[in-house]
Amino acid sequence: WSLAPVRSLARDLSCHQGRKVEGKMKSSTPFYARFGMVLATATSRISTSEAFSTPVFQETTTLRRTAPSQMEGVEIELPDFDELFYRIGRVSPLARLAIEGNAGNGGGFGAVDDINPNDMKWKQIESNKRRTVHQIDKIDNFQNLKCPIVRFRSSLNGPCEGEKFAEFIMHLEERKRWDQQIADVSEMYPIYDMATANLAMGMGKYGDCSRLGVGYCQTKANLVVSPREQLTLCGIQTFECGSCIIWGTEMEEWHNHLLPDGERLTRAKTHLFSTTLVPTGPDTFDVEYVLQLDIGGQLPTFLTVPILTETVKSLFSHAKEVFSGKNGELEKFLLEKEARTAAMTERSLLMTP
């Protein structure tokens, strides 16, 4: 899987079952020793630096919670999902709308709380309602990590299909269609049992986790950037109202044993990534793409941000074309999805006593 372009588990959920992200409280659901989970205390959040001071992964071995992957003998460290979705909700109003359960009214961007908190100094760098990406905002040096966080907004025609949108980012052949710098994208370690992921998330607190795993991404060199590699934990959350959050975060240095064999490249790091799709009508939806990417090395942001911006615009241009129904690609996807759903339903009925 790949989160960032460098150009280079088991219950029904409706959106209204999400919890509010602001004033976040830790889950009261007990963590089970078999997953290496630990109890966490409630934490109040005042400023951005305080809000993001809680680690997503635990460096102390005894505090880590893990789950088996589909590769025998390989365990995946699970993040603090409360902290992860708190962060996503802070930087993405559309994601917050979905998590808090207010996305089922068809409002999209028209329904988000767009008043920036005092500690979130978003700067608008582009705004044009006639463009595919109609708004771009950023915060420089976000969280003092020496790289900006950038937010892209788009409104598209077509069905709100998060699974299809995720393919543009996570599947190599799809990625090649809009990202010329991509060399490799692969989901190396998918989680063995989605029920484990959903249990760790609090059984429906953040939607239904339909996919989770550790993935690898490698990009080619260009005139500005040498080849880069990433190791990311990615997931997809679906909501009964039709919304979807595609998310990810970089794995830590103590996870480097999961990297594929071979010569190591300069590491790029996705500190935070989310793409939220919310339906606004029967055949329209809004998308908010948020990314904080440390490209690695000593390149100044005035060189890297324009490259990143143009790459993400290429993603949305590709998405617009596919979701418009051209070439029958979307229709084929919907038919295949319908067939998979029917097969799963039939299997479920056969297993019913």
Coordinates of C-alpha atoms in Angstrom, one line a residue:
W1 CA 0.0 0.0 0.0
S2 CA 1.0 3.6 -0.3
L3 CA -0.4 6.6 1.3
A4 CA 1.5 9.6 0.0
P5 CA 2.4 10.3 -3.6
V6 CA 6.1 11.4 -3.7
R7 CA 6.4 12.7 -7.1
S8 CA 7.9 12.1 -6.1
L9 CA -13.1 -6.1 13.8
A10 CA -17.2 -7.2 13.3
R11 CA -20.4 -5.2 14.0
D12 CA -22.8 -3.1 11.9
L13 CA -22.3 0.6 12.2
S14 CA -24.2 3.7 11.2
C15 CA -22.6 7.1 11.2
H16 CA -24.6 8.2 14.2
Q17 CA -22.7 5.7 16.3
G18 CA -19.4 7.6 16.0
R19 CA -18.0 9.5 18.9
K20 CA -17.2 13.2 18.9
V21 CA -13.5 13.8 18.2
E22 CA -13.1 17.1 20.1
G23 CA -12.6 16.5 23.8
K24 CA -11.6 12.9 23.1
M25 CA -11.9 10.2 25.7
K26 CA -10.2 6.9 25.6
S27 CA -12.3 3.8 25.0
S28 CA -13.8 2.1 28.0
T29 CA -13.7 -1.2 26.1
P30 CA -11.3 -3.6 27.8
F31 CA -8.3 -4.6 25.9
Y32 CA -7.5 -8.3 25.9
A33 CA -4.1 -9.6 26.8
R34 CA -3.9 -11.9 23.8
F35 CA -3.7 -8.8 21.6
G36 CA -1.1 -7.2 23.9
M37 CA -3.5 -4.3 24.7
V38 CA -3.3 -2.1 27.7
L39 CA -5.7 0.2 29.5
A40 CA -5.4 3.9 28.7
T41 CA -6.4 6.9 30.8
A42 CA -8.6 9.7 29.6
T43 CA -6.7 12.7 28.3
S44 CA -7.8 16.3 27.8
R45 CA -6.6 18.3 24.8
I46 CA -5.9 22.0 24.9
S47 CA -3.4 22.9 22.2
T48 CA -2.2 21.2 19.0
S49 CA 1.1 20.3 20.5
E50 CA -0.6 18.8 23.5
A51 CA -3.2 17.1 21.3
F52 CA -0.6 15.3 19.3
S53 CA 1.8 14.5 22.1
T54 CA 0.4 11.0 22.7
P55 CA 2.3 8.5 20.6
V56 CA 0.5 6.5 18.0
F57 CA 2.9 3.6 18.4
Q58 CA 4.6 2.5 21.6
E59 CA 8.4 2.3 21.7
T60 CA 8.3 0.3 24.9
T61 CA 7.9 -3.3 23.9
T62 CA 5.7 -4.2 26.9
L63 CA 3.1 -1.5 26.0
R64 CA 2.7 -2.6 22.4
R65 CA -0.5 -4.2 21.2
T66 CA -0.2 -6.5 18.2
A67 CA -2.2 -8.7 15.9
P68 CA -1.1 -11.5 13.5
S69 CA -0.8 -10.8 9.9
Q70 CA -1.6 -13.1 7.0
M71 CA 2.1 -13.9 6.8
E72 CA 3.0 -16.6 9.2
G73 CA 5.1 -15.4 12.1
V74 CA 4.7 -11.7 11.4
E75 CA 2.9 -9.6 13.9
I76 CA 1.5 -6.1 13.2
E77 CA 1.7 -3.5 15.9
L78 CA -1.6 -1.8 16.2
P79 CA -1.7 1.9 16.8
D80 CA -3.6 3.9 19.4
F81 CA -6.7 4.2 17.3
D82 CA -8.2 6.8 19.6
E83 CA -5.2 9.0 19.1
L84 CA -5.0 8.3 15.4
F85 CA -8.6 9.2 14.7
Y86 CA -8.4 12.2 17.0
R87 CA -5.6 13.5 14.9
I88 CA -7.5 12.9 11.6
G89 CA -10.6 14.6 13.0
R90 CA -8.6 17.6 14.0
V91 CA -7.2 18.3 10.6
S92 CA -10.1 17.0 8.4
P93 CA -13.5 18.6 9.1
L94 CA -15.1 16.1 6.6
A95 CA -13.6 13.2 8.5
R96 CA -14.9 14.7 11.8
L97 CA -18.3 15.0 10.2
A98 CA -18.3 11.3 9.4
I99 CA -16.9 10.2 12.8
E100 CA -19.3 12.3 14.8
G101 CA -22.3 10.9 12.8
N102 CA -23.3 14.0 10.9
A103 CA -22.4 12.9 7.4
G104 CA -25.7 11.1 6.6
N105 CA -27.6 14.3 5.9
G106 CA -26.0 14.9 2.5
G107 CA -24.3 18.1 3.5
G108 CA -20.7 17.4 2.7
F109 CA -18.5 20.5 2.8
G110 CA -21.7 22.5 3.3
A111 CA -22.2 20.9 6.7
V112 CA -18.7 20.9 8.1
D113 CA -17.5 23.1 10.9
D114 CA -14.9 25.1 9.0
I115 CA -14.0 27.5 11.8
N116 CA -10.3 26.8 12.5
P117 CA -9.3 26.3 16.1
N118 CA -6.9 28.9 17.4
D119 CA -4.1 26.4 17.2
M120 CA -4.8 25.4 13.6
K121 CA -3.6 28.3 11.3
W122 CA -4.6 27.0 7.9
K123 CA -3.5 29.2 5.0
Q124 CA -5.5 29.0 1.8
I125 CA -3.2 28.6 -1.2
E126 CA -5.8 27.9 -3.9
S127 CA -9.5 28.4 -4.2
N128 CA -11.6 28.1 -7.4
K129 CA -15.0 26.4 -7.4
R130 CA -14.7 25.6 -11.1
R131 CA -11.7 23.4 -10.7
T132 CA -11.7 19.7 -9.9
V133 CA -9.6 20.4 -6.8
H134 CA -11.5 23.6 -5.7
Q135 CA -9.6 24.4 -2.5
I136 CA -6.1 23.8 -1.1
D137 CA -5.0 24.8 2.4
K138 CA -1.8 24.2 4.3
I139 CA -0.1 24.7 7.7
D140 CA 3.6 25.1 7.5
N141 CA 5.9 23.2 9.9
F142 CA 2.9 21.5 11.4
Q143 CA 3.7 20.0 14.8
N144 CA 7.2 21.3 14.4
L145 CA 8.0 18.4 12.1
K146 CA 9.7 20.7 9.5
C147 CA 7.1 19.9 6.8
P148 CA 3.7 21.2 6.0
I149 CA 0.3 19.5 6.2
V150 CA -1.7 20.1 3.1
R151 CA -5.5 19.7 2.6
F152 CA -7.2 19.2 -0.7
R153 CA -11.0 19.5 -1.4
S154 CA -12.9 18.2 -4.4
S155 CA -16.6 17.6 -5.3
L156 CA -17.1 14.8 -7.8
N157 CA -20.0 13.2 -9.7
G158 CA -20.6 9.5 -9.4
P159 CA -21.4 7.0 -6.6
C160 CA -19.5 7.4 -3.3
E161 CA -17.4 4.3 -3.5
G162 CA -14.4 4.5 -1.2
E163 CA -13.1 1.1 -2.1
K164 CA -12.7 2.2 -5.7
F165 CA -11.0 5.5 -4.7
A166 CA -8.6 3.5 -2.5
E167 CA -7.6 1.5 -5.5
F168 CA -6.2 4.6 -7.1
I169 CA -3.7 4.9 -4.2
M170 CA -3.1 1.3 -3.1
H171 CA -2.9 -0.7 -6.4
L172 CA 0.2 -0.3 -8.4
E173 CA -1.3 -0.5 -11.9
E174 CA -4.0 2.1 -10.9
R175 CA -1.3 4.3 -9.3
K176 CA 0.8 4.3 -12.4
R177 CA -2.1 5.9 -14.3
W178 CA -1.7 9.2 -12.5
D179 CA 1.6 9.1 -10.6
Q180 CA 4.6 8.9 -13.0
Q181 CA 7.1 8.6 -10.2
I182 CA 5.7 5.4 -8.6
A183 CA 7.9 2.4 -8.7
D184 CA 6.3 0.0 -6.3
V185 CA 3.2 -0.3 -4.1
S186 CA 2.3 -3.4 -2.2
E187 CA 0.3 -4.6 0.8
M188 CA 3.0 -6.7 2.4
Y189 CA 1.3 -7.7 5.6
P190 CA -2.5 -7.6 5.7
I191 CA -4.1 -8.3 9.1
Y192 CA -5.1 -11.9 9.5
D193 CA -8.5 -11.2 11.0
M194 CA -10.5 -8.0 10.5
A195 CA -12.4 -8.8 13.7
T196 CA -9.2 -8.2 15.6
A197 CA -8.9 -4.7 14.1
N198 CA -12.5 -3.8 14.8
L199 CA -12.2 -5.0 18.4
A200 CA -9.1 -2.9 18.9
M201 CA -11.0 0.1 17.6
G202 CA -13.9 -0.3 20.0
M203 CA -16.3 -2.3 17.9
G204 CA -17.9 0.4 15.7
K205 CA -16.6 3.6 17.3
Y206 CA -14.9 4.6 14.1
G207 CA -17.0 2.8 11.5
D208 CA -16.3 -0.7 10.3
C209 CA -12.7 -1.4 9.4
S210 CA -12.9 -3.3 6.1
R211 CA -9.2 -3.4 5.4
L212 CA -6.0 -3.0 7.4
G213 CA -2.3 -3.8 6.8
V214 CA 1.3 -2.7 6.5
G215 CA 2.4 -1.7 3.0
Y216 CA 5.5 -0.6 1.2
C217 CA 5.9 2.1 -1.4
Q218 CA 8.9 3.1 -3.5
T219 CA 9.2 6.0 -5.9
K220 CA 11.5 6.8 -8.8
A221 CA 14.1 9.5 -8.9
N222 CA 13.4 12.8 -10.7
L223 CA 15.2 16.1 -11.3
V224 CA 14.5 17.2 -7.7
V225 CA 14.2 14.0 -5.6
S226 CA 16.2 10.8 -5.4
P227 CA 14.3 7.5 -5.0
R228 CA 12.3 7.2 -1.7
E229 CA 10.7 4.4 0.2
Q230 CA 8.0 4.2 2.8
L231 CA 6.5 1.6 5.3
T232 CA 3.0 2.5 6.3
L233 CA 0.1 1.2 8.2
C234 CA -3.1 1.8 6.2
G235 CA -6.8 1.1 6.7
I236 CA -10.2 1.7 5.3
Q237 CA -13.2 2.7 7.5
T238 CA -16.7 2.4 6.0
F239 CA -19.9 3.9 7.5
E240 CA -23.4 2.7 7.0
C241 CA -24.5 6.1 5.6
G242 CA -22.1 5.6 2.7
S243 CA -19.1 7.7 4.0
C244 CA -15.6 6.3 3.9
I245 CA -12.2 7.2 5.5
I246 CA -9.0 5.9 3.9
W247 CA -6.2 6.5 6.4
G248 CA -2.6 5.8 7.1
T249 CA 0.5 6.6 9.1
E250 CA 4.2 5.8 8.8
M251 CA 5.6 2.9 10.8
E252 CA 8.4 3.7 13.3
E253 CA 12.1 2.8 13.2
W254 CA 11.5 -0.3 15.3
H255 CA 9.3 -1.7 12.6
N256 CA 12.1 -1.6 10.0
H257 CA 12.5 -5.4 10.1
L258 CA 9.2 -5.4 8.0
L259 CA 10.9 -3.6 5.1
P260 CA 11.6 -5.8 2.1
D261 CA 15.1 -7.1 1.5
G262 CA 17.4 -5.0 -0.6
E263 CA 19.3 -1.8 -0.6
R264 CA 17.7 0.8 1.7
L265 CA 16.6 4.1 0.1
T266 CA 16.1 7.5 1.7
R267 CA 13.0 7.2 3.9
A268 CA 10.0 9.5 3.2
K269 CA 7.5 9.6 6.1
T270 CA 3.8 10.1 6.1
H271 CA 3.1 11.6 9.5
L272 CA -0.6 11.7 8.8
F273 CA -2.8 10.8 5.9
S274 CA -6.6 10.6 5.4
T275 CA -9.0 10.7 2.5
T276 CA -12.6 11.1 3.4
L277 CA -15.5 10.6 1.0
V278 CA -19.0 11.7 2.0
P279 CA -22.1 11.4 -0.2
T280 CA -23.9 14.6 -1.0
G281 CA -26.6 13.2 -3.1
P282 CA -27.6 10.0 -5.0
D283 CA -24.8 10.4 -7.5
T284 CA -22.4 13.1 -6.0
F285 CA -19.9 13.1 -3.2
D286 CA -17.3 15.4 -1.5
V287 CA -13.7 14.3 -1.0
E288 CA -11.1 15.7 1.5
Y289 CA -7.5 14.6 1.1
V290 CA -5.1 15.5 3.9
L291 CA -1.4 14.7 3.9
Q292 CA 1.6 15.6 6.0
L293 CA 4.6 14.1 4.2
D294 CA 8.2 14.5 5.2
I295 CA 10.0 13.7 1.9
G296 CA 13.3 13.1 3.6
G297 CA 16.7 14.6 2.9
Q298 CA 17.3 18.3 3.0
L299 CA 15.0 19.6 0.3
P300 CA 13.3 22.9 1.0
T301 CA 9.5 22.8 1.1
F302 CA 9.2 25.5 -1.6
L303 CA 10.5 22.8 -4.0
T304 CA 8.5 19.8 -2.7
V305 CA 5.1 21.3 -2.0
P306 CA 4.4 22.4 -5.6
I307 CA 5.4 18.9 -6.8
L308 CA 3.1 17.3 -4.2
T309 CA 0.2 19.6 -5.1
E310 CA 0.4 18.8 -8.8
T311 CA 0.6 15.1 -8.1
V312 CA -2.5 15.1 -5.9
K313 CA -4.3 17.2 -8.6
S314 CA -3.4 14.4 -11.1
L315 CA -5.0 11.9 -8.7
F316 CA -8.3 13.9 -8.6
S317 CA -8.3 14.3 -12.4
H318 CA -8.0 10.6 -12.8
A319 CA -10.7 10.0 -10.2
K320 CA -13.0 12.5 -11.9
E321 CA -12.6 10.6 -15.2
V322 CA -13.2 7.2 -13.7
F323 CA -16.2 8.2 -11.5
S324 CA -17.8 9.9 -14.5
G325 CA -18.3 6.4 -16.0
K326 CA -16.0 6.7 -19.0
N327 CA -14.7 3.5 -20.6
G328 CA -17.1 1.4 -18.4
E329 CA -14.5 1.0 -15.7
L330 CA -16.7 2.1 -12.9
E331 CA -19.6 -0.1 -14.1
K332 CA -17.3 -3.1 -14.2
F333 CA -16.2 -2.4 -10.6
L334 CA -19.8 -2.1 -9.4
L335 CA -20.8 -5.3 -11.0
E336 CA -17.8 -7.2 -9.5
K337 CA -18.6 -5.7 -6.1
E338 CA -22.2 -6.7 -6.4
A339 CA -21.2 -10.3 -7.3
R340 CA -18.8 -10.4 -4.3
T341 CA -21.5 -9.2 -2.0
A342 CA -24.0 -11.8 -3.3
A343 CA -21.4 -14.5 -2.9
M344 CA -20.7 -13.5 0.7
T345 CA -24.5 -13.4 1.5
E346 CA -25.0 -16.8 0.0
R347 CA -22.1 -18.2 2.0
S348 CA -23.5 -16.7 5.1
L349 CA -26.9 -18.2 4.5
L350 CA -25.4 -21.6 3.9
M351 CA -23.6 -21.4 7.2
T352 CA -26.8 -20.5 9.1
P353 CA -28.0 -23.4 11.2

